[in-house]
Amino acid sequence: MGTCEHCGMMLIKKSELSYEKKENMKIAFYLQDGVEVLDFAGPMEVFAYAGFDVFTVSETKEPIVSQGILKIVPQYSIQNSPKADILAFFGGNSEAAFSDEVVKWIKAQQDIQYHFSVCTGAFALAKADILDDQTATTFHNALNRLETDFPKIQVVKSVRFVDNGKVISTAGISAGIDGALHVVAKIKGFNTARRIAYHMEYDKWIPQEGLLLSENPYKGYIDINYINDYTGIYEYTNGKSIQLYVDSKDSSLYARLDSQDYPLFYIERDVFTDLNEDTVKFMRDDKGIITDYKIGDSVSEYFKKLN
C-alpha cells in the first residue's frame, strides 16, 4: 500500500484491521437531525475497524444536518431498516429527536444483543424503557435531567461508560470512543480493542474508567501479577536495543524502539504477539528469571535481556 507522503507511516487497508475472523455483527446507528459529530463518528471508526457491519438509520430518509455543518443522508428509515444485532443512539438535539414513532420502533426491534448509547443518546433508551432498573450515564450537563425524568434509572456520574451486560451507556462526546472500544473488547477481545486504539492513535483509553457491572473482558490481561517480569532493556536486530515497559493506562506491555512505542499483546504466560501478529516468546532460566526472547515460531535467533 506504500507510505504516507506527509509522515512516512505505512498505509494499510481498513480490511487488514479486522483481526478477528468472527461473523460480523450488524450495528444500526440511529442518527437524528442535529446529532453530535464525534458522538457517532468516533464509535463508527472503532466498529468499522473491528469489522462490524455498520449502517445508518433515521426517522425518515430525508437528509439530516449534524451541528449545522455536515449533511448526512441516512441509508434507511425506521420503516425499512434491516435487522440489527446492536442498536446505537447518540446525542445532539435529544429533547426533540426521539419522537413517539422512534420510541415505538426501538421497542419493536427483536433479538437485539446489545443496546449502546453515547452522550444524550441515553434518552432514547430511557424513553423506550430499556434503561429501567439499569445503571446508566450520559453527558455531564444532562445527568440531573436523566435522573429526574426517569427515576427508575440508577444514574452515575464521573465515569466514562457503564456496562450492565447487554446495555452500555457512555458519557458525552469523546467518551463514545471509550465505550465502543469496550464493546469491541466484550465481543472480540481486549487485544483486538487495543490494536484498534493503537491504529486510531487514541491514547486516552483507560479501561478502568468504566463501571463494569457484568463480565470483565480485561480480566486476565490487565491484572497479570507478573507483567513487570518482562520489563527491561533487550537486544534487538541490527545491533539496536529495545525497551519493554508497562503502560499504567492499560496495564499492558509496550516496546519502545527508536523513540516510538509499539504494543505487545498478551496470549499466555511468556507468550505475546506483536503488531505483525508474530509470536514473541520469552525464555526463563531455572530460577524463573527471564533471560531472552525470540520473535516468530520458526526463528532460532534469541535476543538477550541486558538489564
CSV table of C-alpha atoms in Angstrom, one decimal:
chain,number,residue,atom,x,y,z
A,1,MET,CA,0.0,0.0,0.0
A,2,GLY,CA,3.0,2.3,0.3
A,3,THR,CA,3.6,5.1,2.9
A,4,CYS,CA,2.1,8.4,3.8
A,5,GLU,CA,3.8,11.2,1.9
A,6,HIS,CA,3.5,13.5,4.9
A,7,CYS,CA,4.5,11.4,7.9
A,8,GLY,CA,6.0,8.3,6.4
A,9,MET,CA,3.6,6.0,8.3
A,10,MET,CA,2.9,2.7,6.5
A,11,LEU,CA,-0.5,2.7,4.8
A,12,ILE,CA,-2.8,-0.3,5.2
A,13,LYS,CA,-6.2,-1.3,4.0
A,14,LYS,CA,-9.0,-0.9,6.5
A,15,SER,CA,-9.9,-4.6,6.0
A,16,GLU,CA,-6.5,-5.5,7.4
A,17,LEU,CA,-7.5,-4.2,10.8
A,18,SER,CA,-10.3,-6.7,11.1
A,19,TYR,CA,-8.2,-9.0,13.2
A,20,GLU,CA,-10.8,-11.4,14.5
A,21,LYS,CA,-12.5,-13.5,11.8
A,22,LYS,CA,-15.8,-13.9,13.6
A,23,GLU,CA,-19.1,-13.4,11.9
A,24,ASN,CA,-19.7,-9.6,11.6
A,25,MET,CA,-22.4,-8.2,13.8
A,26,LYS,CA,-24.8,-5.6,12.3
A,27,ILE,CA,-25.0,-2.3,14.1
A,28,ALA,CA,-27.7,0.2,13.4
A,29,PHE,CA,-26.6,3.8,14.1
A,30,TYR,CA,-29.7,5.9,14.7
A,31,LEU,CA,-28.9,9.4,13.6
A,32,GLN,CA,-31.2,12.4,14.2
A,33,ASP,CA,-31.1,15.9,12.9
A,34,GLY,CA,-28.6,17.8,15.0
A,35,VAL,CA,-26.7,14.7,16.1
A,36,GLU,CA,-23.2,15.5,17.6
A,37,VAL,CA,-20.5,14.6,15.0
A,38,LEU,CA,-18.0,13.0,17.4
A,39,ASP,CA,-20.7,11.2,19.3
A,40,PHE,CA,-21.3,8.9,16.3
A,41,ALA,CA,-18.1,9.3,14.2
A,42,GLY,CA,-15.7,8.1,16.9
A,43,PRO,CA,-17.6,4.9,17.6
A,44,MET,CA,-18.2,4.4,13.8
A,45,GLU,CA,-14.5,4.4,13.3
A,46,VAL,CA,-14.0,1.9,16.1
A,47,PHE,CA,-16.7,-0.5,14.9
A,48,ALA,CA,-15.7,-0.2,11.2
A,49,TYR,CA,-12.1,-1.1,12.1
A,50,ALA,CA,-13.3,-4.0,14.2
A,51,GLY,CA,-15.1,-5.4,11.1
A,52,PHE,CA,-18.7,-4.8,12.2
A,53,ASP,CA,-21.4,-4.1,9.6
A,54,VAL,CA,-22.4,-0.5,10.4
A,55,PHE,CA,-25.4,1.2,8.8
A,56,THR,CA,-27.3,4.4,9.5
A,57,VAL,CA,-31.0,4.8,10.2
A,58,SER,CA,-33.1,7.9,10.9
A,59,GLU,CA,-36.8,8.6,11.3
A,60,THR,CA,-37.0,9.2,7.5
A,61,LYS,CA,-34.5,9.0,4.7
A,62,GLU,CA,-34.5,12.8,4.3
A,63,PRO,CA,-31.0,14.4,4.7
A,64,ILE,CA,-30.2,15.5,8.3
A,65,VAL,CA,-27.5,18.0,9.4
A,66,SER,CA,-25.0,17.4,12.1
A,67,GLN,CA,-24.1,20.5,14.2
A,68,GLY,CA,-25.3,22.8,11.4
A,69,ILE,CA,-22.4,21.7,9.2
A,70,LEU,CA,-22.3,18.1,8.0
A,71,LYS,CA,-25.2,16.9,5.8
A,72,ILE,CA,-25.9,13.2,6.1
A,73,VAL,CA,-28.2,11.0,4.0
A,74,PRO,CA,-29.4,8.1,6.1
A,75,GLN,CA,-29.2,4.7,4.5
A,76,TYR,CA,-32.5,3.6,5.9
A,77,SER,CA,-35.6,5.0,7.6
A,78,ILE,CA,-37.3,3.3,10.6
A,79,GLN,CA,-39.8,2.0,8.1
A,80,ASN,CA,-37.3,-0.1,6.1
A,81,SER,CA,-34.3,-0.6,8.4
A,82,PRO,CA,-32.8,-4.1,8.3
A,83,LYS,CA,-32.5,-6.2,11.4
A,84,ALA,CA,-29.6,-5.3,13.6
A,85,ASP,CA,-27.7,-7.1,16.4
A,86,ILE,CA,-26.8,-3.8,18.1
A,87,LEU,CA,-28.8,-0.6,18.3
A,88,ALA,CA,-26.7,2.6,18.9
A,89,PHE,CA,-28.0,6.1,19.8
A,90,PHE,CA,-26.2,9.4,20.1
A,91,GLY,CA,-26.5,12.9,21.5
A,92,GLY,CA,-27.5,16.2,19.9
A,93,ASN,CA,-30.9,17.7,19.8
A,94,SER,CA,-32.0,14.9,22.0
A,95,GLU,CA,-35.0,16.7,23.6
A,96,ALA,CA,-36.7,16.8,20.2
A,97,ALA,CA,-35.1,13.8,18.4
A,98,PHE,CA,-36.7,10.7,19.8
A,99,SER,CA,-40.4,11.0,18.9
A,100,ASP,CA,-43.1,8.6,19.8
A,101,GLU,CA,-42.6,6.9,16.4
A,102,VAL,CA,-38.9,6.4,17.0
A,103,VAL,CA,-39.5,5.0,20.5
A,104,LYS,CA,-42.1,2.7,19.1
A,105,TRP,CA,-39.6,1.5,16.5
A,106,ILE,CA,-36.9,0.9,19.2
A,107,LYS,CA,-39.4,-1.2,21.3
A,108,ALA,CA,-40.4,-3.2,18.2
A,109,GLN,CA,-36.8,-4.4,17.5
A,110,GLN,CA,-36.4,-8.1,18.1
A,111,ASP,CA,-33.4,-10.2,19.3
A,112,ILE,CA,-31.2,-7.2,20.0
A,113,GLN,CA,-28.0,-8.4,21.6
A,114,TYR,CA,-26.7,-5.0,22.8
A,115,HIS,CA,-28.1,-1.5,23.2
A,116,PHE,CA,-25.4,1.2,23.1
A,117,SER,CA,-25.8,4.9,23.8
A,118,VAL,CA,-23.4,7.9,23.7
A,119,CYS,CA,-24.0,11.2,25.4
A,120,THR,CA,-27.7,12.1,25.5
A,121,GLY,CA,-28.5,9.2,23.2
A,122,ALA,CA,-29.3,7.6,26.6
A,123,PHE,CA,-32.6,9.4,26.5
A,124,ALA,CA,-33.7,7.2,23.5
A,125,LEU,CA,-33.1,4.1,25.6
A,126,ALA,CA,-34.7,5.7,28.6
A,127,LYS,CA,-37.9,6.6,26.7
A,128,ALA,CA,-38.1,3.1,25.3
A,129,ASP,CA,-37.9,1.7,29.0
A,130,ILE,CA,-34.7,-0.1,28.1
A,131,LEU,CA,-32.8,1.6,31.0
A,132,ASP,CA,-35.5,0.8,33.6
A,133,ASP,CA,-33.8,-0.8,36.6
A,134,GLN,CA,-30.4,-0.4,34.9
A,135,THR,CA,-27.4,1.8,35.8
A,136,ALA,CA,-26.5,4.5,33.2
A,137,THR,CA,-24.6,7.6,32.5
A,138,THR,CA,-24.9,10.4,30.0
A,139,PHE,CA,-23.5,13.9,29.1
A,140,HIS,CA,-22.4,15.8,32.2
A,141,ASN,CA,-25.0,18.6,31.6
A,142,ALA,CA,-27.8,16.1,31.2
A,143,LEU,CA,-27.1,13.8,34.2
A,144,ASN,CA,-29.6,15.6,36.5
A,145,ARG,CA,-32.3,15.6,33.8
A,146,LEU,CA,-31.9,11.9,33.2
A,147,GLU,CA,-32.2,11.2,36.9
A,148,THR,CA,-35.2,13.5,37.4
A,149,ASP,CA,-37.1,12.5,34.3
A,150,PHE,CA,-36.5,8.7,34.6
A,151,PRO,CA,-36.4,7.8,38.3
A,152,LYS,CA,-36.2,4.0,37.5
A,153,ILE,CA,-32.7,4.5,36.3
A,154,GLN,CA,-29.7,4.5,38.6
A,155,VAL,CA,-27.7,7.4,37.2
A,156,VAL,CA,-24.0,7.5,37.9
A,157,LYS,CA,-21.6,10.4,37.4
A,158,SER,CA,-17.8,10.7,36.8
A,159,VAL,CA,-17.5,7.5,34.7
A,160,ARG,CA,-16.6,7.2,31.0
A,161,PHE,CA,-19.1,4.4,30.4
A,162,VAL,CA,-21.4,1.9,32.2
A,163,ASP,CA,-21.7,-1.7,31.2
A,164,ASN,CA,-24.8,-3.5,32.5
A,165,GLY,CA,-24.1,-6.5,30.4
A,166,LYS,CA,-26.4,-6.0,27.4
A,167,VAL,CA,-26.9,-2.3,27.8
A,168,ILE,CA,-23.9,0.1,27.6
A,169,SER,CA,-24.1,3.8,28.0
A,170,THR,CA,-21.3,6.4,27.9
A,171,ALA,CA,-20.7,9.9,29.0
A,172,GLY,CA,-20.5,12.7,26.4
A,173,ILE,CA,-18.8,13.0,23.0
A,174,SER,CA,-15.3,11.6,23.2
A,175,ALA,CA,-16.4,9.0,25.8
A,176,GLY,CA,-18.2,7.2,23.0
A,177,ILE,CA,-14.8,6.1,21.7
A,178,ASP,CA,-14.1,4.5,25.1
A,179,GLY,CA,-17.4,2.8,25.1
A,180,ALA,CA,-17.1,1.5,21.6
A,181,LEU,CA,-13.6,0.1,22.4
A,182,HIS,CA,-15.2,-1.6,25.4
A,183,VAL,CA,-17.9,-3.2,23.3
A,184,VAL,CA,-15.2,-4.5,20.9
A,185,ALA,CA,-13.3,-5.9,23.9
A,186,LYS,CA,-16.5,-7.6,25.1
A,187,ILE,CA,-17.2,-9.2,21.7
A,188,LYS,CA,-13.8,-9.7,20.1
A,189,GLY,CA,-11.4,-9.5,23.0
A,190,PHE,CA,-9.1,-6.9,24.7
A,191,ASN,CA,-6.3,-7.5,22.2
A,192,THR,CA,-8.5,-6.5,19.3
A,193,ALA,CA,-9.6,-3.4,21.1
A,194,ARG,CA,-6.0,-2.4,21.9
A,195,ARG,CA,-5.0,-2.9,18.2
A,196,ILE,CA,-7.8,-0.6,17.1
A,197,ALA,CA,-7.0,2.1,19.7
A,198,TYR,CA,-3.3,2.0,18.6
A,199,HIS,CA,-4.1,2.3,14.9
A,200,MET,CA,-6.5,5.2,15.6
A,201,GLU,CA,-3.7,6.8,17.7
A,202,TYR,CA,-6.3,7.0,20.5
A,203,ASP,CA,-4.0,7.0,23.6
A,204,LYS,CA,-6.7,8.3,26.0
A,205,TRP,CA,-8.4,4.9,26.6
A,206,ILE,CA,-8.3,3.7,30.2
A,207,PRO,CA,-10.5,0.6,30.5
A,208,GLN,CA,-10.6,1.0,34.3
A,209,GLU,CA,-12.5,4.3,33.9
A,210,GLY,CA,-15.7,2.4,33.0
A,211,LEU,CA,-18.1,1.0,35.5
A,212,LEU,CA,-18.4,-2.7,34.9
A,213,LEU,CA,-21.5,-4.4,36.2
A,214,SER,CA,-21.1,-7.6,34.1
A,215,GLU,CA,-18.3,-9.9,32.9
A,216,ASN,CA,-15.0,-8.1,32.8
A,217,PRO,CA,-13.3,-8.5,29.4
A,218,TYR,CA,-10.0,-7.3,30.8
A,219,LYS,CA,-9.6,-9.9,33.4
A,220,GLY,CA,-6.6,-12.0,32.7
A,221,TYR,CA,-5.0,-9.1,30.8
A,222,ILE,CA,-4.6,-6.0,32.9
A,223,ASP,CA,-4.3,-7.9,36.2
A,224,ILE,CA,-1.4,-10.2,35.4
A,225,ASN,CA,0.7,-10.1,38.5
A,226,TYR,CA,3.9,-11.0,36.7
A,227,ILE,CA,3.6,-8.5,33.9
A,228,ASN,CA,6.6,-6.5,35.2
A,229,ASP,CA,8.8,-9.6,34.7
A,230,TYR,CA,9.1,-8.6,31.0
A,231,THR,CA,10.2,-5.0,31.5
A,232,GLY,CA,13.8,-4.0,30.8
A,233,ILE,CA,16.3,-3.5,28.0
A,234,TYR,CA,16.8,-6.2,25.4
A,235,GLU,CA,18.9,-6.8,22.4
A,236,TYR,CA,17.2,-6.2,19.0
A,237,THR,CA,18.2,-6.6,15.3
A,238,ASN,CA,21.0,-4.7,13.6
A,239,GLY,CA,22.8,-4.1,16.9
A,240,LYS,CA,19.9,-2.0,18.3
A,241,SER,CA,18.3,-2.4,21.8
A,242,ILE,CA,14.7,-2.2,22.7
A,243,GLN,CA,13.0,-1.2,25.9
A,244,LEU,CA,9.9,-3.1,27.3
A,245,TYR,CA,7.7,-1.3,29.8
A,246,VAL,CA,4.2,-1.4,31.2
A,247,ASP,CA,1.9,1.5,30.5
A,248,SER,CA,-0.2,2.3,33.6
A,249,LYS,CA,-3.2,3.4,31.5
A,250,ASP,CA,-4.0,-0.1,30.3
A,251,SER,CA,-1.6,-2.1,32.4
A,252,SER,CA,-0.2,-3.6,29.2
A,253,LEU,CA,3.3,-4.3,27.8
A,254,TYR,CA,4.8,-1.9,25.2
A,255,ALA,CA,8.1,-1.9,23.3
A,256,ARG,CA,10.0,1.3,22.7
A,257,LEU,CA,12.2,1.3,19.7
A,258,ASP,CA,13.8,4.4,18.1
A,259,SER,CA,11.6,6.7,20.3
A,260,GLN,CA,8.3,5.0,19.1
A,261,ASP,CA,6.1,2.8,21.2
A,262,TYR,CA,4.5,-0.4,20.0
A,263,PRO,CA,2.0,-2.6,21.9
A,264,LEU,CA,2.6,-6.2,22.6
A,265,PHE,CA,-0.5,-8.4,23.0
A,266,TYR,CA,-0.6,-11.0,25.8
A,267,ILE,CA,-1.6,-14.5,24.8
A,268,GLU,CA,-0.4,-16.6,27.7
A,269,ARG,CA,2.4,-16.7,30.2
A,270,ASP,CA,5.7,-15.7,28.4
A,271,VAL,CA,3.9,-15.5,25.0
A,272,PHE,CA,2.8,-12.3,23.3
A,273,THR,CA,2.2,-11.2,19.7
A,274,ASP,CA,3.3,-8.0,18.0
A,275,LEU,CA,1.5,-5.8,15.5
A,276,ASN,CA,2.5,-8.1,12.7
A,277,GLU,CA,0.9,-11.0,14.7
A,278,ASP,CA,4.3,-12.6,15.0
A,279,THR,CA,4.8,-14.6,18.2
A,280,VAL,CA,7.1,-13.1,20.8
A,281,LYS,CA,8.2,-15.8,23.3
A,282,PHE,CA,10.2,-15.1,26.4
A,283,MET,CA,12.7,-17.6,28.0
A,284,ARG,CA,13.4,-18.1,31.7
A,285,ASP,CA,16.2,-19.8,33.5
A,286,ASP,CA,16.0,-22.4,36.2
A,287,LYS,CA,15.2,-19.7,38.8
A,288,GLY,CA,12.3,-18.3,36.7
A,289,ILE,CA,14.1,-15.2,35.7
A,290,ILE,CA,13.7,-14.0,32.1
A,291,THR,CA,16.9,-14.3,30.1
A,292,ASP,CA,16.0,-13.6,26.5
A,293,TYR,CA,13.2,-13.8,23.8
A,294,LYS,CA,12.7,-14.7,20.2
A,295,ILE,CA,10.3,-13.4,17.5
A,296,GLY,CA,8.4,-15.9,15.4
A,297,ASP,CA,7.8,-19.6,15.9
A,298,SER,CA,10.3,-20.8,13.3
A,299,VAL,CA,13.1,-18.3,14.1
A,300,SER,CA,16.0,-19.7,16.1
A,301,GLU,CA,17.7,-16.3,16.9
A,302,TYR,CA,17.4,-15.3,20.5
A,303,PHE,CA,17.8,-11.8,21.9
A,304,LYS,CA,19.3,-11.4,25.4
A,305,LYS,CA,17.9,-9.3,28.2
A,306,LEU,CA,20.5,-6.7,29.0
A,307,ASN,CA,19.1,-5.5,32.3
